[in-house]
mmCIF file of C-alpha atoms in Angstrom:
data_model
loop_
_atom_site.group_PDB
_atom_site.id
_atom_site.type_symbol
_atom_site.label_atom_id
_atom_site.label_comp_id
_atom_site.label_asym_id
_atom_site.label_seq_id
_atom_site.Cartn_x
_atom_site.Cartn_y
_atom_site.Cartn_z
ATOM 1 C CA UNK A 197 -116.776 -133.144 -70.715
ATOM 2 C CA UNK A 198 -117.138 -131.183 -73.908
ATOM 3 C CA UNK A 199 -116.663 -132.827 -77.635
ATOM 4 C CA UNK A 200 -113.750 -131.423 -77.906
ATOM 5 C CA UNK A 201 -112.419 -132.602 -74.704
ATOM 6 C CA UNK A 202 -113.355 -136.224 -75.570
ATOM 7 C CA UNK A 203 -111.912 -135.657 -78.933
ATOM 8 C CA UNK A 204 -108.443 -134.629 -77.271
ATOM 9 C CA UNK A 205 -108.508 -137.447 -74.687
ATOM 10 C CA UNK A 206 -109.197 -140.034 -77.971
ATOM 11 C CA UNK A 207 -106.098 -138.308 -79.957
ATOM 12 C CA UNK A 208 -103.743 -138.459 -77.220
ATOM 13 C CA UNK A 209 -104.771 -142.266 -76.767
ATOM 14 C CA UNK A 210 -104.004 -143.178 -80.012
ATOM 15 C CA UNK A 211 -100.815 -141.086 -79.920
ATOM 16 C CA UNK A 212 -99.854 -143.256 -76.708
ATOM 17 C CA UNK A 213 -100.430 -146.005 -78.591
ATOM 18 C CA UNK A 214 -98.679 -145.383 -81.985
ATOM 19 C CA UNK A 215 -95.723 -144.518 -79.579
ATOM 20 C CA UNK A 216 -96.176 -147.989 -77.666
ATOM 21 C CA UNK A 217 -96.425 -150.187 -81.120
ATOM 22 C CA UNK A 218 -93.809 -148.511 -82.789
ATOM 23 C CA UNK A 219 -91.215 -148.605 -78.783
ATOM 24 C CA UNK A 220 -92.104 -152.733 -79.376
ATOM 25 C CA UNK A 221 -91.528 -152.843 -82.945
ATOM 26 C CA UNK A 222 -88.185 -151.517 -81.631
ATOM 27 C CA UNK A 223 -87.555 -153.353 -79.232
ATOM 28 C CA UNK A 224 -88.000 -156.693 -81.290
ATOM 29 C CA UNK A 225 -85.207 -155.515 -83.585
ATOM 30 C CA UNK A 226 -82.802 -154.620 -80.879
ATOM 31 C CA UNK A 227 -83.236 -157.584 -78.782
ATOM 32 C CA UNK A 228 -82.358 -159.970 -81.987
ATOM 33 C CA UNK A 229 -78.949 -157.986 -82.552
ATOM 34 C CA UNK A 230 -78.126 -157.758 -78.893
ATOM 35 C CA UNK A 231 -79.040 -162.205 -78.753
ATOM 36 C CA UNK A 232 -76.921 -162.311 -81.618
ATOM 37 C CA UNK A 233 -74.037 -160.398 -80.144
ATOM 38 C CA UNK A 234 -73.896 -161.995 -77.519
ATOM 39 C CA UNK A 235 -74.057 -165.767 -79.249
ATOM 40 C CA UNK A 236 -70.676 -164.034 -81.167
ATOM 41 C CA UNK A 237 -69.129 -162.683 -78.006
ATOM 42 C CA UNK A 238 -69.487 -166.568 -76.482
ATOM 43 C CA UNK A 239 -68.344 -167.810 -79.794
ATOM 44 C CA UNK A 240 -64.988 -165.291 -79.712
ATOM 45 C CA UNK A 241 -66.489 -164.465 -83.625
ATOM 46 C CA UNK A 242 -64.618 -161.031 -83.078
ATOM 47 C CA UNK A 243 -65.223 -159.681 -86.222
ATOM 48 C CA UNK A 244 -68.992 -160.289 -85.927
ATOM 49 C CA UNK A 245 -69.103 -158.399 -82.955
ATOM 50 C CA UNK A 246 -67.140 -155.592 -84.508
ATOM 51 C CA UNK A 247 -70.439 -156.060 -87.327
ATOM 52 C CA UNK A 248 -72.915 -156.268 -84.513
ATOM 53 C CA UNK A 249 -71.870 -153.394 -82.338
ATOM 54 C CA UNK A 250 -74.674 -151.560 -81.237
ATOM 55 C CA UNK A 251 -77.254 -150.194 -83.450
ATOM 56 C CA UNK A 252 -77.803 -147.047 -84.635
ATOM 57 C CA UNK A 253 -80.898 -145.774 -82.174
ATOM 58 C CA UNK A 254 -79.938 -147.843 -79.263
ATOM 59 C CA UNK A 255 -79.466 -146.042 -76.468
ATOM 60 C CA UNK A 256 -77.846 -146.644 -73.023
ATOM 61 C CA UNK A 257 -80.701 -147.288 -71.438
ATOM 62 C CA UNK A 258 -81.679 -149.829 -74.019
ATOM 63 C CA UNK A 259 -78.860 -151.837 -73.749
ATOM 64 C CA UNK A 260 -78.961 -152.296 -70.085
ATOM 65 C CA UNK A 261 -82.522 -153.329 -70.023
ATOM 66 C CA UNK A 262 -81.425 -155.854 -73.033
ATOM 67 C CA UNK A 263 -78.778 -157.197 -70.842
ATOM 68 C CA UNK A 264 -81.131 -158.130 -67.740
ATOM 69 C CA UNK A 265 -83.570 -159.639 -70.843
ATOM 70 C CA UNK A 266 -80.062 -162.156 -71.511
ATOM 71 C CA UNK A 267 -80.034 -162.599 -67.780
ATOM 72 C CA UNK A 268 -83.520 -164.015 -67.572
ATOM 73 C CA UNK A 269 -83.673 -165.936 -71.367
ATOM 74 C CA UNK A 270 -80.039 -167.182 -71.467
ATOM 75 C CA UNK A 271 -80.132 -170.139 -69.207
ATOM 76 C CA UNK A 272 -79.597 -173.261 -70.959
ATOM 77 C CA UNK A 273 -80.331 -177.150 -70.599
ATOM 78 C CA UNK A 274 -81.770 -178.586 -67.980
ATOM 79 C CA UNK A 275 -82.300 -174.399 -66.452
ATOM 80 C CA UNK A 276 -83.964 -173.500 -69.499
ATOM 81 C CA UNK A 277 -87.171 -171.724 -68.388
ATOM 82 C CA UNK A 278 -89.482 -174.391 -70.460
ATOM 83 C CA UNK A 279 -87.517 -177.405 -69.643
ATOM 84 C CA UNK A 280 -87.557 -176.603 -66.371
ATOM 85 C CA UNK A 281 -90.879 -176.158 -66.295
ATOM 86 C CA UNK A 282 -91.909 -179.475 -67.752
ATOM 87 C CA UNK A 283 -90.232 -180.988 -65.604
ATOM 88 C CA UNK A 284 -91.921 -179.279 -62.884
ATOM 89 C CA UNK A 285 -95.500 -180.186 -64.088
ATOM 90 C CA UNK A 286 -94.211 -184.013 -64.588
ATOM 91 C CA UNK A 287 -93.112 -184.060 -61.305
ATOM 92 C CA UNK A 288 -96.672 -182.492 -59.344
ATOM 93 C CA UNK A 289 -98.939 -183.726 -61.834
ATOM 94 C CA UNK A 290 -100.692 -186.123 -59.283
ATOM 95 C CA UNK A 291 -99.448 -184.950 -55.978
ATOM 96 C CA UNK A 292 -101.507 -182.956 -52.777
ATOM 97 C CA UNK A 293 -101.904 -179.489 -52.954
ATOM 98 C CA UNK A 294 -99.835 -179.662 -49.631
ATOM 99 C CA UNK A 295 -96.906 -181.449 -51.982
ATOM 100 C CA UNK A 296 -97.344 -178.628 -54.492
ATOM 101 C CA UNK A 297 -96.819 -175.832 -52.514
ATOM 102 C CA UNK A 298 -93.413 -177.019 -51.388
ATOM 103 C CA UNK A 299 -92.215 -178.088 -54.628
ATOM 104 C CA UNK A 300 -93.605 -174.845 -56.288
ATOM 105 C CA UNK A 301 -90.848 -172.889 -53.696
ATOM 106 C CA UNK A 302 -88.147 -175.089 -54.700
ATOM 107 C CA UNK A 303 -88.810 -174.865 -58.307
ATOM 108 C CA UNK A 304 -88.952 -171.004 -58.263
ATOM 109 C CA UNK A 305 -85.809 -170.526 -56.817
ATOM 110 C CA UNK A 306 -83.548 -173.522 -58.626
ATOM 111 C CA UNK A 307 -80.766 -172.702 -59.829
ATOM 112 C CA UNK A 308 -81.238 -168.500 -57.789
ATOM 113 C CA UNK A 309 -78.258 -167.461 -55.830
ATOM 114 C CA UNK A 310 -78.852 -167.869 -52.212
ATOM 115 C CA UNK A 311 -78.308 -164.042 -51.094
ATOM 116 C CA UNK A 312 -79.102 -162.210 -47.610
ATOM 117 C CA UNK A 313 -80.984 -159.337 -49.302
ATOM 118 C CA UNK A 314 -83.407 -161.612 -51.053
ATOM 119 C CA UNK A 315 -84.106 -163.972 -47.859
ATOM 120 C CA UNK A 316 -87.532 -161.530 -46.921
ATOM 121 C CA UNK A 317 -88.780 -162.510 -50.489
ATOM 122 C CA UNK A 318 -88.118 -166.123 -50.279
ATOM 123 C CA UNK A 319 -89.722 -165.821 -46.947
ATOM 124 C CA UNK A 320 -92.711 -163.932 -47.740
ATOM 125 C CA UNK A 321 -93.467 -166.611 -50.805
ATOM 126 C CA UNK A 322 -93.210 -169.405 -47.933
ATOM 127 C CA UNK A 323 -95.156 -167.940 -45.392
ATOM 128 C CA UNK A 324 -98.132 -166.782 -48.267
ATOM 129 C CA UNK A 325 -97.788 -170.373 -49.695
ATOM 130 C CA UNK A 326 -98.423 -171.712 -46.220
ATOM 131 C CA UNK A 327 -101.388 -169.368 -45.793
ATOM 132 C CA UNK A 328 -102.771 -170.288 -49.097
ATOM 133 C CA UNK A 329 -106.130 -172.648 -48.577
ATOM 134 C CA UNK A 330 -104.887 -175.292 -45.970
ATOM 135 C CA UNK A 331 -108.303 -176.760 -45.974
ATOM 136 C CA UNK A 332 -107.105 -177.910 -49.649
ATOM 137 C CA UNK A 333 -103.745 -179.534 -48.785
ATOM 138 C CA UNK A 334 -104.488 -183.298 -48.838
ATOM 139 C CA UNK A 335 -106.538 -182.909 -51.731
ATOM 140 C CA UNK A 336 -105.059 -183.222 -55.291
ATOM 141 C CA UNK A 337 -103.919 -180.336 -56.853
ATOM 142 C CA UNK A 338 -105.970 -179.139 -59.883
ATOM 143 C CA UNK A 339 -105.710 -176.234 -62.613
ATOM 144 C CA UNK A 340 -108.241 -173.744 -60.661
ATOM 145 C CA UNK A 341 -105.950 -174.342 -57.446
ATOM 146 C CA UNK A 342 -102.731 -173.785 -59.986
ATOM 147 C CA UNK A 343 -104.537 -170.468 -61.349
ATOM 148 C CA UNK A 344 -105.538 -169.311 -57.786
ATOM 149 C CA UNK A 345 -101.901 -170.161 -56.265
ATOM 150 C CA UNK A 346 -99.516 -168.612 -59.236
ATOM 151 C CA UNK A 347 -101.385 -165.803 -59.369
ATOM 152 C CA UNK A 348 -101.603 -164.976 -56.144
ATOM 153 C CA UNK A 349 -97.888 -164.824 -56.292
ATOM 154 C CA UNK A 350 -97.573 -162.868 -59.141
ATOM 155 C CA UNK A 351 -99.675 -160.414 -57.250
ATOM 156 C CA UNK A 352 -97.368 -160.827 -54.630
ATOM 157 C CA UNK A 353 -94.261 -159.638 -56.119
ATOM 158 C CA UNK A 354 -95.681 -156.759 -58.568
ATOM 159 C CA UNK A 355 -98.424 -154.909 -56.709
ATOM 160 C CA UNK A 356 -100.951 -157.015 -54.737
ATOM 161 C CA UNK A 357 -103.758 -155.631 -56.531
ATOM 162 C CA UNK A 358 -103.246 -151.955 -55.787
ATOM 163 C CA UNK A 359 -102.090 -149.010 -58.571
ATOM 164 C CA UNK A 360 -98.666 -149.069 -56.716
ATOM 165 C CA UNK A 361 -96.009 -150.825 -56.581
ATOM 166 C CA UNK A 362 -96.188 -153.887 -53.450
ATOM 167 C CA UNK A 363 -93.324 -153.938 -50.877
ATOM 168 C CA UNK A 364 -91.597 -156.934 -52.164
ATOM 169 C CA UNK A 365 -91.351 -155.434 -56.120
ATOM 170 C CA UNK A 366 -90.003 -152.308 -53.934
ATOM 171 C CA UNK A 367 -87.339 -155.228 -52.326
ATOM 172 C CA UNK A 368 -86.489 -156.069 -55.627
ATOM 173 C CA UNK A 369 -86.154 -152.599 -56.873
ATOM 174 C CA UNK A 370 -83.831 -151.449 -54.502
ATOM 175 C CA UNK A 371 -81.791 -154.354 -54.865
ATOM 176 C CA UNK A 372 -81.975 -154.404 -58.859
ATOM 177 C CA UNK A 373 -82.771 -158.091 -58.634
ATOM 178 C CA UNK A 374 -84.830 -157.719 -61.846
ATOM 179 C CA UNK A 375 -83.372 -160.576 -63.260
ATOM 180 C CA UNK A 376 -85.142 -162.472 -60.361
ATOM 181 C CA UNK A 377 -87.829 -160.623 -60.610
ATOM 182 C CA UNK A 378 -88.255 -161.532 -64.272
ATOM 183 C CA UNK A 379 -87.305 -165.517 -64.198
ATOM 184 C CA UNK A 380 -89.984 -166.030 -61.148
ATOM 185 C CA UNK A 381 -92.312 -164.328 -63.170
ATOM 186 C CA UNK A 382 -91.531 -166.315 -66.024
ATOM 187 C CA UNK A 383 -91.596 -169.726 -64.454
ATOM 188 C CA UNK A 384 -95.193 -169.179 -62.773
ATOM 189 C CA UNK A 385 -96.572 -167.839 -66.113
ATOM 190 C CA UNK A 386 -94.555 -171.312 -67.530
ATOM 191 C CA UNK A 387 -97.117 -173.188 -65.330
ATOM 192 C CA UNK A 388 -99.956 -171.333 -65.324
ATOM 193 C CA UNK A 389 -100.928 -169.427 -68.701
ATOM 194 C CA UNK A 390 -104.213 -168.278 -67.962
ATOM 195 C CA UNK A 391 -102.661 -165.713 -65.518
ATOM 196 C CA UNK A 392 -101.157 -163.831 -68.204
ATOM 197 C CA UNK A 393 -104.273 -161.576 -67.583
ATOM 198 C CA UNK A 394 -103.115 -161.301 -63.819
ATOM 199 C CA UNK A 395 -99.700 -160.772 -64.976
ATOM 200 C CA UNK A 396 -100.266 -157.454 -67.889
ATOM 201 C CA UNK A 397 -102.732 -156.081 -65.339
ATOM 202 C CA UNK A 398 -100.227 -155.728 -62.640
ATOM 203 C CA UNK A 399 -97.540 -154.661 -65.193
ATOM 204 C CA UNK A 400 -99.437 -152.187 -66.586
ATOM 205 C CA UNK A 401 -100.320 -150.867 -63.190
ATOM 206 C CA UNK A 402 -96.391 -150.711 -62.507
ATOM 207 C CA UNK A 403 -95.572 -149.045 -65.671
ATOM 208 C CA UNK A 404 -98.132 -146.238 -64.713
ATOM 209 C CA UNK A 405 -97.010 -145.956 -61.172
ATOM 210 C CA UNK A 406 -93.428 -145.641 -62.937
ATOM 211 C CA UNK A 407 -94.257 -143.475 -65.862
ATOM 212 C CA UNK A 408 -95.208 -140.477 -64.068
ATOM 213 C CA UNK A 409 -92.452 -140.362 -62.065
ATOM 214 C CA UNK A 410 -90.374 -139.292 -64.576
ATOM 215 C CA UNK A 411 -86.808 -139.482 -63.119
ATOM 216 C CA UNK A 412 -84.014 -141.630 -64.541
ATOM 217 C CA UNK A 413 -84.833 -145.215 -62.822
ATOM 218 C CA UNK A 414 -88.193 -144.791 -62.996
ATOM 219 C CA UNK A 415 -88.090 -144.518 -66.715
ATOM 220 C CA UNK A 416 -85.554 -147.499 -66.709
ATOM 221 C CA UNK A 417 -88.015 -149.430 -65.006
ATOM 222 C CA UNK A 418 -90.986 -148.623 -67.183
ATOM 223 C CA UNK A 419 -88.517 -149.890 -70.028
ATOM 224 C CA UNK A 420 -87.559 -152.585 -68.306
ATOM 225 C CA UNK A 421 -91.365 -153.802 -68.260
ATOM 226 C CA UNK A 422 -91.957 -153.228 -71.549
ATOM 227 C CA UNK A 423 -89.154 -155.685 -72.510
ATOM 228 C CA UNK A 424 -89.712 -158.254 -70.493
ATOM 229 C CA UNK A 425 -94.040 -158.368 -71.234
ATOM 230 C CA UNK A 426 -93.048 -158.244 -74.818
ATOM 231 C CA UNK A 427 -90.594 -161.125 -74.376
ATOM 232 C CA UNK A 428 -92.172 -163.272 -72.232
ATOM 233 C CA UNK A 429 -95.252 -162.553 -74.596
ATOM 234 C CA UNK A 430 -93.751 -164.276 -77.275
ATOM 235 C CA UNK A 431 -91.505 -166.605 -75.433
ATOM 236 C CA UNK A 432 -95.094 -167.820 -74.275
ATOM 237 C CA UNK A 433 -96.347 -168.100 -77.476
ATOM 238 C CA UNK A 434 -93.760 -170.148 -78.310
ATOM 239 C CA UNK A 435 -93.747 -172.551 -75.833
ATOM 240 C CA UNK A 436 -97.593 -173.226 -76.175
ATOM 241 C CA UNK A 437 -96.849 -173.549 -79.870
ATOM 242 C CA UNK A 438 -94.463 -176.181 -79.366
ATOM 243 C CA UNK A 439 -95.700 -178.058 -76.805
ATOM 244 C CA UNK A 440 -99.453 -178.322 -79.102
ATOM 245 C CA UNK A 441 -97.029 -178.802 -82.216
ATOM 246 C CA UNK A 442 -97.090 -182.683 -82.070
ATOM 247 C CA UNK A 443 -100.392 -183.367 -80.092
ATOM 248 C CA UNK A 444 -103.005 -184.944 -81.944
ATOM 249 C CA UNK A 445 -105.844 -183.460 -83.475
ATOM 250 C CA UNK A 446 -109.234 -185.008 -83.402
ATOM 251 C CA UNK A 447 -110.782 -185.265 -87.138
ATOM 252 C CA UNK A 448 -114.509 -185.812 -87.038
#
């Protein structure tokens, strides 16, 4: 490859990625007004929502990935993503890795509608759980068999480690489940945060698989994931954040 070639490859890098920082910087401001319409709409504030409508360089397509972000991030209580969670890791903290497995299942699915079309997912998750190290079950479960488990099903439900998409993301696709796609997601990466890497690897590989498809849902789709890593990025963030927030510190 000539200089010139290299130089070419370099500027359209950093052209993809001006284009990527300033689609999140965007995306940031439109998901705050579309939580905050939506907090009015609940409220019945009408004339805030008349003040909120949507904003000027939101586009269809924005607004219905913003919507499935609500669907995800809007639960509440005791089916809050991080409460949930919590209680989750109270509840296993000093059971078999046997124990885990099954609680994992019914902690992934709490509070998911019980549907025909998403039975081969909830089966697939049971029967990979089952497969997952038996020679482990009766010991106790530990981070590096938390890590190994959650991401092996985040790998199961984006692309199994190949650049394509895996059959149950294709389940989900078809379906438009990406609301469930996005709050199993977010409850393993809840339990397990050193598998964000797992997590943006297989995203990214989607999002390329997506991209250069280039017809309508495709390009919802690669929007879709651009949200919902950005979201659960921060949501993340936050969580650790305020979970460290009153632990404390050593002074030596």
């Amino acid at each position: 490859m000539s200089n010139s070639q290299i130089s070419s490859v370099r500027r359209q890098r950093e052209k993809k990625k001006r284009q990527l920082q300033q689609r999140q910087t965007q995306l940031k401001h439109h998901w705050a007004l579309h939580q905050a319409k939506q907090q009015a709409t609940q409220m019945g504030l009408k004339g805030a929502q008349r003040h909120l409508s949507r904003p000027r360089g939101m586009s269809e397509l924005d607004a219905s990935v913003l919507d499935v972000m609500l669907e995800i991030w809007s639960r509440r209580g005791t089916f809050a993503p991080a409460n949930l969670a919590n209680i989750f890791l109270q509840q296993t903290e000093s059971v078999s890795y046997a124990d885990y497995k099954q609680a994992l299942m019914r902690y992934l699915w709490t509070a998911i509608a019980d549907e025909d079309g998403l039975q081969p997912l909830r089966q697939k998750m049971q029967e990979t759980l089952d497969q997952l190290w038996p020679d482990q079950d009766r010991k106790k479960v530990d981070l590096r068999l938390k890590l190994r488990t959650c991401n092996r099903l985040i790998s199961l439900i984006t692309t199994q480690g190949y650049p394509y998409p895996s059959p149950m993301f294709t389940l989900l696709a078809v379906q438009e489940q990406y609301d469930v796609f996005g709050l199993i997601l977010l409850r393993l990466m809840l339990l397990s945060r050193p598998s964000y890497q797992c997590f943006a690897d297989a995203i990214a590989a989607l999002r390329e698989y997506y991209d250069k498809l280039k017809n309508s849902k495709s390009q919802w789709i690669v929007h879709f994931l651009e949200a919902f890593q950005l979201n659960i990025s921060e949501y993340l963030d936050r969580s650790f954040d305020q979970k460290n927030k009153f632990k404390p510190q050593n002074h030596e």
